[in-house]
Coordinates of C-alpha atoms and ligand atoms in Angstrom, one line a residue:
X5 CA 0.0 0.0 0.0
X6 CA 1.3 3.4 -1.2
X7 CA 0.2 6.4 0.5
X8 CA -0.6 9.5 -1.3
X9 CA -0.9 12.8 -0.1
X10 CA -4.4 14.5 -0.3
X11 CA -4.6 18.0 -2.2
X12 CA -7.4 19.8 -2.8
X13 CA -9.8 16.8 -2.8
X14 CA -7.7 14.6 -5.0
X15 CA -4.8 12.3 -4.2
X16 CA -1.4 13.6 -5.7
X17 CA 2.0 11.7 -5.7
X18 CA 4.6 13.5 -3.5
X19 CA 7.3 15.3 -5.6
X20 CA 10.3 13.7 -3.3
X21 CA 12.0 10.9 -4.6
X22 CA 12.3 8.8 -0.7
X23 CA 10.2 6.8 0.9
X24 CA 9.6 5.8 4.2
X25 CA 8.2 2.3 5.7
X26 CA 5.2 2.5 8.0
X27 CA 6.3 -0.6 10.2
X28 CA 4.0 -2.1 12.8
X29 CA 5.4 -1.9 16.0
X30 CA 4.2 -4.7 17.6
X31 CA 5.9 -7.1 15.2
X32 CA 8.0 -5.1 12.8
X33 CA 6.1 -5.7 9.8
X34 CA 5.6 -3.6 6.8
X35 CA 2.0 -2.1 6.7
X36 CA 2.3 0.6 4.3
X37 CA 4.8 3.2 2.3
X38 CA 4.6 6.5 2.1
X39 CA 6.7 8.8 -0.6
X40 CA 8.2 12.0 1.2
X41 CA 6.8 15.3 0.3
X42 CA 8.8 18.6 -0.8
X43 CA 8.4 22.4 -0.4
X44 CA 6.7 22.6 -3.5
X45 CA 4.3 19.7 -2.8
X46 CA 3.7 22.2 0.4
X47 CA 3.0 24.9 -2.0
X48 CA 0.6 23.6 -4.0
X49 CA -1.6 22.5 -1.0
X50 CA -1.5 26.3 0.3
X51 CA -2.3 26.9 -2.6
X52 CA -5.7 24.8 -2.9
X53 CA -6.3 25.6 0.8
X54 CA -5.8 29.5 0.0
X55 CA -8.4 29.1 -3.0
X56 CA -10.8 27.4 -1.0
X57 CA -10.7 29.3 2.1
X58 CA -12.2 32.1 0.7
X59 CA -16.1 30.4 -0.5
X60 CA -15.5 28.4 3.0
X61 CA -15.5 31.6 5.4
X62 CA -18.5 32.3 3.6
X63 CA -20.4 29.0 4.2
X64 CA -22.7 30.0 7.5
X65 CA -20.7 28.5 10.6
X66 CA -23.7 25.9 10.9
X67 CA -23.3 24.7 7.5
X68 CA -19.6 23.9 7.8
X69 CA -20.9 22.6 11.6
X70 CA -22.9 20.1 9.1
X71 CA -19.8 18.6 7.6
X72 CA -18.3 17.5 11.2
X73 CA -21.2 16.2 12.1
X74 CA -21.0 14.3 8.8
X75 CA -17.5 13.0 9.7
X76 CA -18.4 12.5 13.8
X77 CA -20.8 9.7 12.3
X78 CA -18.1 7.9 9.9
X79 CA -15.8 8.0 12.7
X80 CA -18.9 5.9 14.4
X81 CA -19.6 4.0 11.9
X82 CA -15.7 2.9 10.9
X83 CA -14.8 3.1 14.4
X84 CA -13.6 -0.5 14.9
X85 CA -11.7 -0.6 11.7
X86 CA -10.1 3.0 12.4
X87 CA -9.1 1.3 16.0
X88 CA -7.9 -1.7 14.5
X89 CA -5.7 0.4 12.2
X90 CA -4.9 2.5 15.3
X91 CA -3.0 -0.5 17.3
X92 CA -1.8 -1.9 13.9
X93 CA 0.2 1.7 13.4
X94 CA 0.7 3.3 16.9
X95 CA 0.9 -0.1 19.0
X96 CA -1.3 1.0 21.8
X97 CA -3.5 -1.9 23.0
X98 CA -7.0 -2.1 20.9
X99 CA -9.4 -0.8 24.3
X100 CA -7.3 2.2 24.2
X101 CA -7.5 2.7 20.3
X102 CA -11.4 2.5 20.5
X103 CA -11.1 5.2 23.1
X104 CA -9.0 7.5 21.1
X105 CA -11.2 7.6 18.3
X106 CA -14.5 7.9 20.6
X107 CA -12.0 11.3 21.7
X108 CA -12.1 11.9 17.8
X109 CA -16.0 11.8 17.9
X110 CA -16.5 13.5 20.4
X111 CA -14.4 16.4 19.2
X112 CA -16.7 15.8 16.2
X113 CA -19.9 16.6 18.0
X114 CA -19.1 19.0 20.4
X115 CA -17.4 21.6 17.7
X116 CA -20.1 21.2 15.5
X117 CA -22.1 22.6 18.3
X118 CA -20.1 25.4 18.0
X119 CA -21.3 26.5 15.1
X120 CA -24.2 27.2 16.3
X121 CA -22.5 29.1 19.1
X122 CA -19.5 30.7 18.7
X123 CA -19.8 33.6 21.0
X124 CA -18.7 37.0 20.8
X125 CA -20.0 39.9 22.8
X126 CA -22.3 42.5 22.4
X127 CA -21.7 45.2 25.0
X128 CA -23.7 48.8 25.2
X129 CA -21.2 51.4 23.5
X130 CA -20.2 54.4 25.6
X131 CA -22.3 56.6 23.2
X132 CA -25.7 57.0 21.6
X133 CA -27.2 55.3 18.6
X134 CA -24.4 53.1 17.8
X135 CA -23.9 49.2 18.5
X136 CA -20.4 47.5 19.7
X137 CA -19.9 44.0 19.3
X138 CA -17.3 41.2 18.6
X139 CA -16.9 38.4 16.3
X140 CA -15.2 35.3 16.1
X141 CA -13.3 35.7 12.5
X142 CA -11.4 32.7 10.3
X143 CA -7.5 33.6 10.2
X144 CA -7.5 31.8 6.5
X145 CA -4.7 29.0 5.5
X146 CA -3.2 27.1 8.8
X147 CA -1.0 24.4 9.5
X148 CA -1.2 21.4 12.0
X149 CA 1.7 19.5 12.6
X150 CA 0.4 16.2 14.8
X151 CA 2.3 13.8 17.0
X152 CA 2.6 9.6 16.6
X153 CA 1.6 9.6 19.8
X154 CA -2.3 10.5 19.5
X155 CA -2.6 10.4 15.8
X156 CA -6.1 10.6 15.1
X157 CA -7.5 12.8 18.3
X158 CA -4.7 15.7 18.6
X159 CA -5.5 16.0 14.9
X160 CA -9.5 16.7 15.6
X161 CA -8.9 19.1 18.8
X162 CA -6.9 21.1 15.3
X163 CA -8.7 20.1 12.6
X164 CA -12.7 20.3 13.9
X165 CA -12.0 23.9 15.5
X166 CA -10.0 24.9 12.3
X167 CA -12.9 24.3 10.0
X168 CA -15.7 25.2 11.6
X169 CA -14.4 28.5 12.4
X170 CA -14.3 29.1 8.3
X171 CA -10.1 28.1 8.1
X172 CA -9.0 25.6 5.5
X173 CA -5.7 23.3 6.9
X174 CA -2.6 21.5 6.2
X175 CA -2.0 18.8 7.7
X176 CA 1.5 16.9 8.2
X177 CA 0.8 13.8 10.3
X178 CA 4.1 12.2 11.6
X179 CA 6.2 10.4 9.7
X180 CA 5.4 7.1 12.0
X181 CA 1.2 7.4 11.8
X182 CA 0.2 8.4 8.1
X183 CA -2.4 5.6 8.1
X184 CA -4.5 7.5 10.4
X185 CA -3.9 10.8 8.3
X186 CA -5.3 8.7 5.3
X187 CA -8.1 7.1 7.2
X188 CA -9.1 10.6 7.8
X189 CA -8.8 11.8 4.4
X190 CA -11.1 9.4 2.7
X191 CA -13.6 10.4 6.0
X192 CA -13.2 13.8 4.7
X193 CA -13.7 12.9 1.3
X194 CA -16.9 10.8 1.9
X195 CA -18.5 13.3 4.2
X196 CA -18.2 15.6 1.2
X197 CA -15.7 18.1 2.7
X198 CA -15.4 20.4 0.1
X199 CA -12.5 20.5 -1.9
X200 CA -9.7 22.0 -0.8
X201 CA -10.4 22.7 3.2
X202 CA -8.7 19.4 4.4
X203 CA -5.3 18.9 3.2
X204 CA -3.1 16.2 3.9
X205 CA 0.6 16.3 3.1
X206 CA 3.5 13.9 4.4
X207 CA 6.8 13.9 5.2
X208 CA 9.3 15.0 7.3
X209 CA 9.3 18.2 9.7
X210 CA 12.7 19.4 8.1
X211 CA 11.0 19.3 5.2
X212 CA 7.2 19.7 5.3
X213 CA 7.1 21.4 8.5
X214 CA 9.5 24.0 7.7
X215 CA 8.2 24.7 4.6
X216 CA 5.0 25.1 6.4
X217 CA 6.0 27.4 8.7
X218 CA 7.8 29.4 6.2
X219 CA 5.0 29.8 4.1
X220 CA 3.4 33.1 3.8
X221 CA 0.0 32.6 3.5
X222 CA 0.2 30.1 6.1
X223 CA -1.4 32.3 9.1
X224 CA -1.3 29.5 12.1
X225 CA 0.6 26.8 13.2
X226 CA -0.3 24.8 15.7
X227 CA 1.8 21.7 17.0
X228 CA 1.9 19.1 19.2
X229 CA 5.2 17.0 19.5
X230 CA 8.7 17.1 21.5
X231 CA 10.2 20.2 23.5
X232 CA 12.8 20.4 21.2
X233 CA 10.9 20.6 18.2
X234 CA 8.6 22.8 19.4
X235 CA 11.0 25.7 20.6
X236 CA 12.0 25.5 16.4
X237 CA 9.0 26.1 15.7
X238 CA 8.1 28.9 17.9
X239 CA 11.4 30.5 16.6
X240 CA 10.9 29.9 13.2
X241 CA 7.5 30.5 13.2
X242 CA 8.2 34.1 15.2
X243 CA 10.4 35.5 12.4
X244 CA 7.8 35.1 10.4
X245 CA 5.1 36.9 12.7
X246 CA 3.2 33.5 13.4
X247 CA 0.3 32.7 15.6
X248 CA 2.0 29.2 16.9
X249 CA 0.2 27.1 19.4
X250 CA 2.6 24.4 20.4
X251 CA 1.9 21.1 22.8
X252 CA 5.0 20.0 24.0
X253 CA 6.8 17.8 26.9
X254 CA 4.9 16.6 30.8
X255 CA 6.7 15.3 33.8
X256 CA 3.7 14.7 35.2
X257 CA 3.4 13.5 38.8
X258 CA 0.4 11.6 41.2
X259 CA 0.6 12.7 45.0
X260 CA -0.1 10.5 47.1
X261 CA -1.1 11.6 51.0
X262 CA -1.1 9.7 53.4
X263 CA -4.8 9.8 54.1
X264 CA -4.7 8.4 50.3
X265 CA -7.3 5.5 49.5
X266 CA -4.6 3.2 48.4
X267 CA -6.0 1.2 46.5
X268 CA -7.1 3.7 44.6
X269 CA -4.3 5.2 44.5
X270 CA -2.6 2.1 42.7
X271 CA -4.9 1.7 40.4
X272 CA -4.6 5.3 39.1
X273 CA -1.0 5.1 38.9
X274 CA -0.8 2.3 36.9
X275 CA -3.3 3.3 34.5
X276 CA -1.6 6.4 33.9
X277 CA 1.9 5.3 34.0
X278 CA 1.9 1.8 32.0
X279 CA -1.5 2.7 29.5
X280 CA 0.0 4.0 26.1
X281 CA 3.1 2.2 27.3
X282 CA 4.0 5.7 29.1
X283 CA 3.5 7.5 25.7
X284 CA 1.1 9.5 26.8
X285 CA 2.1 13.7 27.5
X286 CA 0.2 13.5 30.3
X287 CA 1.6 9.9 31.7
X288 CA 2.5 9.8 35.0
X289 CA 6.2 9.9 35.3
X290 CA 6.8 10.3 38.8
X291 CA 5.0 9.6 42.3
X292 CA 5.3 11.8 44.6
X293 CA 4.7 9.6 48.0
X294 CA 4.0 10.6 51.9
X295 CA 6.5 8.8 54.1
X296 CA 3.4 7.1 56.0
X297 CA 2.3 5.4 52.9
X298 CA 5.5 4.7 50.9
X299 CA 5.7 1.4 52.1
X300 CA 2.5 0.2 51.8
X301 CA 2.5 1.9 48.0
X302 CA 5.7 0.1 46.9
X303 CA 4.0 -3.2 47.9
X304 CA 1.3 -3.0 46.1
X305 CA 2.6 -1.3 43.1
X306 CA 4.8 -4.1 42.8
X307 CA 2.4 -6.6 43.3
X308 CA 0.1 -5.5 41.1
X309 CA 2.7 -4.5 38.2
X310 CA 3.3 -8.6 37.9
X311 CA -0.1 -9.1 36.2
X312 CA 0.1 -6.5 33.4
X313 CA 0.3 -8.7 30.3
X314 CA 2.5 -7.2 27.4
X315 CA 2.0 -7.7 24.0
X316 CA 0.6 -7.3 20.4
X317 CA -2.3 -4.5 21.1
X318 CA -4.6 -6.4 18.9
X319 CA -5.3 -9.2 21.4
X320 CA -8.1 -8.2 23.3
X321 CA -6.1 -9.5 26.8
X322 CA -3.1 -7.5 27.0
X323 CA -2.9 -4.5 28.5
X324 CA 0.7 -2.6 27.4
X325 CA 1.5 -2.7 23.8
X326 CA 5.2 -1.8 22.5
X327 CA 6.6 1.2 22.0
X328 CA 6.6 3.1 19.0
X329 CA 10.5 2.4 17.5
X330 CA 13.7 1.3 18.3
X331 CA 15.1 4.6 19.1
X332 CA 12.3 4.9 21.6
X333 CA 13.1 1.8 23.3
X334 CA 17.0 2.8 23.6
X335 CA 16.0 6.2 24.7
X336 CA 14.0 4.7 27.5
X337 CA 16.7 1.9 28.4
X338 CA 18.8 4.9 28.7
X339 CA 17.2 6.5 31.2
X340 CA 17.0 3.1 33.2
X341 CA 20.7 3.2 33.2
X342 CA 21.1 7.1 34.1
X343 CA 18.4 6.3 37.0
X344 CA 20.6 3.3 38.5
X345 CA 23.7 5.6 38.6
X346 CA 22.5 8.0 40.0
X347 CA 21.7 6.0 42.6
X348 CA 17.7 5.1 42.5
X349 CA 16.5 1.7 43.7
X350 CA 14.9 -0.2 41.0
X351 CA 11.8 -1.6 42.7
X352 CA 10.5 -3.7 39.0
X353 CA 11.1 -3.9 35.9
X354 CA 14.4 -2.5 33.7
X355 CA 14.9 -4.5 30.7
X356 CA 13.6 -4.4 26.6
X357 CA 11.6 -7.6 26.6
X358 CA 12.7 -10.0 23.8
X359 CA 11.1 -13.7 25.1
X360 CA 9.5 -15.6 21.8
X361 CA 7.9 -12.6 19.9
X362 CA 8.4 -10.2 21.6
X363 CA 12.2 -9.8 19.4
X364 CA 10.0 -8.8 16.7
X365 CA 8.7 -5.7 17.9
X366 CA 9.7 -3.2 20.4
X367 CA 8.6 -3.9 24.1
X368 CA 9.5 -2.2 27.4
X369 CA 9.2 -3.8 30.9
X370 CA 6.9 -1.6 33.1
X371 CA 9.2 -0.6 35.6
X372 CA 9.4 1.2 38.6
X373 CA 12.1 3.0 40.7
X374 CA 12.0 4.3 43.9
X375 CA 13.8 6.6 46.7
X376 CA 14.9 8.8 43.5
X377 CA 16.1 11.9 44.1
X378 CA 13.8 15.0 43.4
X379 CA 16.5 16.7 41.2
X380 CA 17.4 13.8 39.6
X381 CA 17.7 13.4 36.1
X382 CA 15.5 10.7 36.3
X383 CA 12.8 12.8 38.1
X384 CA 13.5 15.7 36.2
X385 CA 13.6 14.8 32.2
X386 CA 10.9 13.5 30.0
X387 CA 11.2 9.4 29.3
X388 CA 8.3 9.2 27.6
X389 CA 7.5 4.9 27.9
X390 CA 6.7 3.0 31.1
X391 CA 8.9 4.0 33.7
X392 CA 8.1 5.5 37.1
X393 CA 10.1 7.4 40.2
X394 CA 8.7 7.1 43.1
X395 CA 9.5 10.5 45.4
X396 CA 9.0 10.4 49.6
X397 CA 7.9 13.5 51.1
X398 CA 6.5 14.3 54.1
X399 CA 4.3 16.8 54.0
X400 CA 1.3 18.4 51.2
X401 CA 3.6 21.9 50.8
X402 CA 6.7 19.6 49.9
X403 CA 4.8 17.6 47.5
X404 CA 3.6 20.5 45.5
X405 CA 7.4 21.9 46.0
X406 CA 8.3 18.7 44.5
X407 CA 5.7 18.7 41.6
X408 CA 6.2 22.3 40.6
X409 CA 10.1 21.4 40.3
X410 CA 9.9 20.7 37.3
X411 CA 10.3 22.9 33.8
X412 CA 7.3 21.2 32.1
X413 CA 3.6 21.8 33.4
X414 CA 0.9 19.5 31.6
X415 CA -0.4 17.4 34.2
X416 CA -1.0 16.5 38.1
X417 CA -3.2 14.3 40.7
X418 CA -3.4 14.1 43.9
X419 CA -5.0 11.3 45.7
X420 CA -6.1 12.3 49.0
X421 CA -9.8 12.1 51.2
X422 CA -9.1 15.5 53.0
X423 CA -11.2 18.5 50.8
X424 CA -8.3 21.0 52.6
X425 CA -5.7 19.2 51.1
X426 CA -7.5 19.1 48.1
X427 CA -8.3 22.8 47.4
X428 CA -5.3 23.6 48.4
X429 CA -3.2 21.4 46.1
X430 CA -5.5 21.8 43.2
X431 CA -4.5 26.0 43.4
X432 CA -1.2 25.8 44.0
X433 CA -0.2 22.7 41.6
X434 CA 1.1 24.6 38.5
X435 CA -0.1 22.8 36.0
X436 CA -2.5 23.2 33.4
X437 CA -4.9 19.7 34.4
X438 CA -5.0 18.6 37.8
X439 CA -6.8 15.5 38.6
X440 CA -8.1 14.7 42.5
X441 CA -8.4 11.3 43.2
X442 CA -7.6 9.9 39.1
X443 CA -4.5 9.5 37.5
X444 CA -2.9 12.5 35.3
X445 CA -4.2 11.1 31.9
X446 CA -8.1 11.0 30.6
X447 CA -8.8 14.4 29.9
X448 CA -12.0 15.0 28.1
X449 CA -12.4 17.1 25.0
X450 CA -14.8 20.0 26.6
X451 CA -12.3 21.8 28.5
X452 CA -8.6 22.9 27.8
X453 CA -5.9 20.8 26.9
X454 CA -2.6 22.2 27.8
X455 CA 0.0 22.9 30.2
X456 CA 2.5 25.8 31.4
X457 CA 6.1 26.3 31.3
X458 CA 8.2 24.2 29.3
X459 CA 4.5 22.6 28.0
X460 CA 3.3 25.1 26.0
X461 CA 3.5 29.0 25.1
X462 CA -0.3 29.8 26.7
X463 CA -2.2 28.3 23.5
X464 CA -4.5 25.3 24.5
X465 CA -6.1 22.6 22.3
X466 CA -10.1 21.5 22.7
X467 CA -12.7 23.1 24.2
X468 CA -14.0 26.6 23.7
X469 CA -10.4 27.5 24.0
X470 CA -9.4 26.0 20.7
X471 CA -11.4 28.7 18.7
X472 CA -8.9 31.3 20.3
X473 CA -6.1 29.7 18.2
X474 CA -8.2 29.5 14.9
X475 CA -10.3 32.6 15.0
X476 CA -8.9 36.2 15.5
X477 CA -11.2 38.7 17.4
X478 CA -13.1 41.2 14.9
X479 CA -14.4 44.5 17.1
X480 CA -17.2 46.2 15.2
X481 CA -18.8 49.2 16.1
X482 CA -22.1 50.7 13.9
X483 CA -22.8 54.5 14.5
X484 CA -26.5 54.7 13.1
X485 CA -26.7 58.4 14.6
X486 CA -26.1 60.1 11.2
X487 CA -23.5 62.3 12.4
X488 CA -20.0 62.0 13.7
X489 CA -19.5 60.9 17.6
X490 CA -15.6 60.7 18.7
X491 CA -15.3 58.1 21.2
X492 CA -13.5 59.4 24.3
X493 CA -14.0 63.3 23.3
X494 CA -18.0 63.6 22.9
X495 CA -18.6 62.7 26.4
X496 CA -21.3 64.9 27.5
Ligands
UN1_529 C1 -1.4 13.2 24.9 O1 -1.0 12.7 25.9 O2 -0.6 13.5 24.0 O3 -5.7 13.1 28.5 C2 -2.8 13.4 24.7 C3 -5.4 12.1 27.9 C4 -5.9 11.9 26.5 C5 -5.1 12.8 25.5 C6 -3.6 12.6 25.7 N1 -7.3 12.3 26.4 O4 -4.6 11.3 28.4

């Protein structure tokens, strides 16, 4: 299978002469090929999305809201096939697929909604006979640049508030996850998108990206990926007087008091450390543990880390699937190695799994370290797979010292059955999410999705506060008094 890119509404053959193997990462085999785009397969999508943008800002916001409704019931109706090609792709287990496509629906349904809303404000003016209001305007031709990670959801939290807000998009999935991309792309064809407002091109961020970003009539970029890519698009994208929304890096931690249902507690952490195989920005990376319970927690962490079965994602029964590459899996080993020198206890786990068929993909051991220093490398950098550190503290204000420590601010929890503790943690944790009593993944698409500091640059994804990356703010004032009244200076 060759994958093509997806210009306005037909499928074109990239101009580059490489390819790249999409390789399943559960067993290394080949699933599809895709041919490398250039800068001037980049062109002639702005080019289509430039053209088209201007009859879509003039489609009423409900009408466009029509099309995502359109495409929210394929998603449904292709739902286990785009899961099944989810785990096949990304290597998350199959339970978690279906869930990130419901996320994709969801996104679906709830922007469409804001088609019909999309608020701006009417406010009395300051003088007489003459209205004041503000409206929610397109910005025209933008660009989303998505993550392996989440391929088909972080691409509707950009996509769905994009279009219904009257922009047309670009879209360069990553290099690993161009299934999904395409998935989408014959969704967008059969929901009768018209021609020209999705746009699909792939290849590499040197390439693609950049030329992206350098494009002039490319108004927005909005991207979700690694710190380090993110700060060159932020710089590259402000010397050419960009909006640019980035998602970036989490080092995200779960508190747990000592007045902490356990249990609970346990079951949080594991969800939110192992699920995704710790490819999750928001996956708990670190636990941050009162002295009371740090025993008891080690226990049964440990005891219930022996029952997580590892494996191919497509069968139903296992719960952590591989990680995405080989590089991955050496970046993660890595980070084992830097946690046992500088001195952490390794509790579990701590080796690349290669019993019977497990040599043909790319599988980590959930693993767990404890007494690790706050300031640690190991509690400090992003891992990104299935690794944990747990942290003793002994009091609530040290624990939010300890969380805070950090440069990234995506995520948090706290697991606790005192409402003090609670309110206090949940204002003075600097993240963007905090959970209470849940681990620090599962957020839902109604609200923001974001974090501060190293995370982000004060953009968010989803919610209402989408729009505010895809729309700019159009004040309008009507004078219907027939003569000319100077605000400020007519004030009697
Ligand atoms: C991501 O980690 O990149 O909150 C996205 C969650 C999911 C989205 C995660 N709904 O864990």
């Amino acid at each position: 299978m060759r994958l093509n890119n997806y210009i306005g509404g037909s499928w074109q053959e990239a101009g580059g002469a490489d390819y790249t193997a999409v390789l399943n990462p559960a067993n290394g085999m080949e699933l599809a090929q895709v041919r490398l785009s250039t800068k001037e397969d980049v062109s002639l999508a702005v080019k289509s999305a430039k053209e088209a943008q201007r009859k879509w800002a003039l489609v009423p916001a409900p009408k466009r809201a029509d099309f995502l409704y359109e495409i929210g019931r394929l998603m449904k109706e292709k739902k286990e096939h785009l899961s099944q090609v989810l785990t096949k792709e990304m290597g998350k287990v199959i339970e978690e697929a279906r869930g990130e496509v419901q996320e994709g629906i969801d996104m679906a349904l709830y922007m469409a909604g804001e088609g019909r809303r999309m608020f701006g404000e009417t406010v009395p003016s300051e003088l007489q006979d003459k209205f004041a209001m503000s409206v929610r305007a397109p910005i025209g031709v933008v660009g989303l640049i998505t993550p392996w990670n989440f391929p088909v959801a972080i691409a509707t939290w950009k996509s769905f508030p994009a279009i219904v807000a009257g922009n047309t998009f670009i879209w360069k999935p990553a290099t690993e996850t161009p299934m999904m991309a395409y998935e989408m792309a014959l969704i967008f064809e059969e929901a009768g998108l018209p021609a020209g407002v999705a746009n699909i091109v792939f290849g590499s961020g040197a390439e693609v990206g950049t030329a992206m970003i350098e494009h002039p009539d490319v108004r927005v970029i909005s991207f979700t990926g690694s710190t380090e890519t993110g700060r060159h698009v932020a710089e590259t994208g402000g010397r050419h007087l960009k909006k640019v929304s980035l998602e970036m890096g989490g080092k995200n931690a779960v508190i747990v008091m000592d007045d902490a249902d356990i249990e609970l507690a346990v079951e949080g952490i594991l969800w939110s450390a192992f699920g995704t195989a710790g490819q999750r920005c928001t996956a708990c990376s670190r636990v941050i543990v009162h002295t009371d319970v740090k025993e008891e927690l080690e226990q049964k962490l440990v005891e219930a880390m022996k029952v997580l079965s590892i494996g191919d994602g497509l069968d139903e029964s296992v719960k952590i699937g591989p990680v995405i590459n080989k590089k991955a899996l050496d970046k993660i080993h890595g980070y084992v190695g830097i946690g046992k020198d500088e001195g952490a206890k390794l509790l579990a786990g701590g080796n690349i799994l290669t019993a019977g068929k497990l040599a043909d993909g790319h599988y980590y051991e959930p693993t767990l370290f404890t007494d690790v220093k706050w300031d640690s490398r190991l509690a400090q950098e992003e891992i990104f797979g299935p690794v944990v550190s747990l942290i003793e503290v002994s009091s609530l204000d040290e624990a939010i010292e300890v969380n805070n420590s950090v440069k990234f601010g995506l995520s948090s929890s706290i697991f606790s059955r005192d409402v003090n503790k609670v309110f206090r943690a949940q204002r003075d944790l600097d993240t963007g999410i905090v959970y209470v009593n849940a681990g620090t993944t599962g957020a839902e698409i109604h609200l923001p999705f974001g974090g501060t500091k190293g995370t982000g640059n004060g953009h968010r994804d989803s919610g209402v506060a989408a729009l505010d990356v895809f729309t700019e703010w159009k004040s309008i004032y009507i004078d219907f008094s027939g003569k000319l009244q100077r605000a400020q200076i007519d004030t009697d």
